Amino acid sequence: MYIYDKFDHTITRERVAEFSQQVARRLTGELSEDQFRPLRLMNGLYLQLHAYMLRVAIPYGTLSSKQLHMLADIAKKYDRDYAHFTTRQNLQYNWIKLDQVPDLLADLASVEMHANQTSGNCIRNVTADQFAGVAGDEVEDPRIISEIIRQWSTFHPEFLYLPRKFKIAVTGAPKDRAAIQFHDIGLQIVRNDAGEVGYAVYVGGGMGRTPIVGPLIRGFVPKAQILSYLEAILRVYNRYGRRDNIYKARIKILVRETGQAEFTRQVEEEWPLIRDTGVDIPAGEEARIRAFFAPPAYETIAEPVVAFVEAKKKYPAFDRWVSTNVHPHKVKGYGAVTISLKPIGGIPGDASSTQMHAIADLADTYSLSEVRVTHVQNLVLPNVKQADLFAVWQRLGEIGFADANIGLVTDIIACPGLDYCALANARSIPVSQRISERFADLDRQHTVGPLQIKISGCINACGHHHAGHIGILGVDKAGVEFYQITLGGAGDEKASVGTLLGPGFPGDQITDAVERVVNTYLELRSSPTETFIEAYRRVGAAPFKESLYGRR
Amino acid sequence: MAVVDSNGLIADGWARLADDAPVPKGGSVVVSFARLKNEHNSLFSAATKVGVDIPSDVNLGELEPFLPRLGVIVVRFATMRDGRVFSVGRLLRERYGYAADMRAVGPFIPDQAQFLLRCGFTSFEVDDSYPVESFKRSARAYSVWYQRATDRAASVAELRQGALDGSKS
Ligand code: SF4
């Protein structure tokens, strides 16, 4: 993991001091709410329906056990003893008082954490593959460039007042686990013909009311020049992105209205002019940061691990959990465990302080003190010995997080929706809870197989419904909550935007409708190994429409 | 109206000239970009010093021919969130080599001072009631920065490498 040096500490400390006096000036009235708003947003502080919500940055989703313990302590000290992991690998507290924020930030700073740029029209927390460093298929660990981008983008003097928010995601592997084509900039680490490592750059993807799969604008940017390339993109966007209409202000609209070819030309024109101005970091600095992400000292373990194989034979429930929740590790004898924060009927992504402490303890005992946050609102223990998996599973069972449902129909993403969010049209959380309860039977979930349901409470699409195999969008119809269904979205390397099936359903019918879609899939799939998304791509929307709305 | 820099209040020698006002002999005047384009010959011959007031969406190519003779460029924030001002500042300094006074005007808040300074601004036009102390504090809020900008301050990455190189020798 990256460890702060004196410079990182200084900047974090100066940030706490700065924001503390900004809060004080708001309280005395020197700053109006209009003036304070962008300042507090740049510190992740939202005014929600009932209270302030604080969003804490978990850069590229990597946490130490010590940090997770602190996040749990903060939940107890300042909030109602729980916190919420988000689709951007961040963490949110929902019940925060403004005058406590300076103390809370100081607590975060004590474990090298912050809330910088987790909201506002600036470069947000960069996200990455949750299996960074442990997946066998990666070209390079994406956390290295992610940390470089974190530092470069922090208080970047030119890019704090962009037309709109700006999100960057990185995948280190051809298998995209970071949904890079749904980001303002998506970077894929690649190797060119000469064997050098660099980045393929995608620009202008996004969700919201205009979902777009971001196009590739350059196949290879050399590693040493990536910051100047990013700076060129940001400068073109900052100068020419629309500021007259909030719904047209994202870079995806600029790319579309300018045309991909012309936009790319402008970036390519800007790039050489800033390439040699000291934007790109010295090679020694890349090496310094890289060293923090060197593989830990793994043990040499022969496979098969007998105790592990025996446990799977003896306990079918454990075997099933391993099949869904344990990802292959690049080192023999290890596995990466995804902890499901989606217990049946629970709130996706919520964890109590007790649960967070327990997971941090598990990380200390079994996972080299590391935890990851996924963009599907789950947690990962990335370095667990296969021989320890059974003990981990048992302990997770005790805290209610042993559901064997990763990637299945109850591993649902839901945004906060009308229960918390001031922008919402409809509730998301209760819908996800009811669907989860309907599919509670684990045998049935495993029969259905991989299926991603994603729910947003309004068109802003924080629940990524456009990228859901089944997407659910809450809309307001004359004061009543309705839910539309989209099918066929995907957030991986075959990224696609889901298609709207037809008119929405009222809240008391949406669960039935989802079940009908699932049953239709089960009837038409060519074999039990044809997944929902594969079947949908083969047959299209028609049979599903018919099952929901009848023959037309 | 008052003018400040990172140390506080400064004297302002510039007078604003309305588009229909006659050009005074001698003196330092700031005019609109339209007037500069139309009347640059008479302006530069009559006034001692000429400055221009530009919006943040200005076409810098059109401004370029006048740059060597301008004494101040006043860049206008449309709203406090008008981030184009920061890019315009950097480009004028770094791309076009503009070296004289560059001034921000409009509804920016003291907390933006530090970033404007990093982007090459040297003076700031503010209301008389402006919280100048907050402005000065903002200008010093950070002692180090992660990235390079117009001010050429060494980035943290460069400071680290300097420190590392130093420890080796
Ligand atoms: S999708 Fe809408 S309702 Fe849900 S969190 Fe985002 S803004 Fe709020």
XYZ file of C-alpha atoms in Angstrom, chain A residues 2 5 7-8 10-11 14-15 18 21-22 25 30 35 38-39 150-152 154-158 160-161 231 235 238-239 243 270 273-274 277-278 281 284-285 288, chain B residues 58 60 80-84 86-87 90-91 95 109-112 114-115 118-119 131 134 137 141-149 152 156-161 164:
80
model
C 1.011 3.575 -0.511
C 5.681 10.796 3.386
C 4.826 15.980 1.866
C 1.576 14.010 1.787
C 1.796 18.313 5.141
C -0.759 18.720 2.377
C -2.969 21.989 5.577
C -6.184 20.827 3.950
C -8.109 25.203 5.387
C -11.516 27.844 8.673
C -13.901 27.653 5.714
C -16.301 31.494 8.021
C -18.527 35.671 5.925
C -20.116 30.605 -1.849
C -18.607 24.431 -3.956
C -16.061 24.498 -1.136
C -4.468 11.006 -7.140
C -1.525 13.244 -6.376
C -1.562 15.122 -9.681
C -5.303 16.909 -5.817
C -5.889 20.688 -5.716
C -4.846 20.991 -9.343
C -5.045 24.781 -9.663
C -6.445 24.762 -13.188
C -11.014 22.585 -9.690
C -13.856 24.466 -11.389
C -3.766 17.520 -18.728
C -7.628 21.669 -20.650
C -12.201 23.075 -19.163
C -12.064 25.636 -21.947
C -21.343 25.695 -18.891
C -2.449 20.600 -27.039
C 2.776 21.927 -26.202
C 2.572 20.883 -22.565
C 6.748 21.718 -19.123
C 7.374 19.563 -16.093
C 6.708 13.261 -13.108
C 12.420 8.223 -10.085
C 9.072 9.242 -8.651
C 9.227 5.343 -5.733
C -11.810 34.891 -25.304
C -6.499 33.964 -27.443
C -17.448 32.157 -9.244
C -17.387 28.706 -10.811
C -16.006 29.932 -14.109
C -12.996 27.638 -14.320
C -12.003 28.884 -17.772
C -7.612 29.461 -14.719
C -6.819 27.971 -18.129
C -1.920 29.617 -17.670
C -2.087 29.846 -21.448
C 1.923 29.506 -24.140
C -14.054 34.162 -3.526
C -10.933 34.516 -1.354
C -10.489 30.744 -1.301
C -9.691 30.777 -5.003
C -4.153 30.419 -4.165
C -5.177 28.775 -7.424
C -0.589 29.469 -9.267
C -2.124 30.086 -12.686
C -12.438 39.996 3.181
C -9.152 35.667 4.150
C -4.645 33.473 4.199
C -2.925 27.889 2.650
C -0.462 25.389 1.236
C 3.292 25.241 1.570
C 3.799 22.573 -1.117
C 1.916 21.360 -4.189
C 1.607 18.064 -5.944
C 1.795 19.468 -9.460
C 3.617 22.021 -11.547
C 1.752 25.150 -12.660
C 7.013 27.076 -11.602
C 6.223 17.443 -4.599
C 7.467 14.802 -7.029
C 10.411 17.024 -7.934
C 11.104 17.902 -4.296
C 11.137 14.215 -3.421
C 13.491 13.356 -6.225
C 16.555 11.472 -2.957
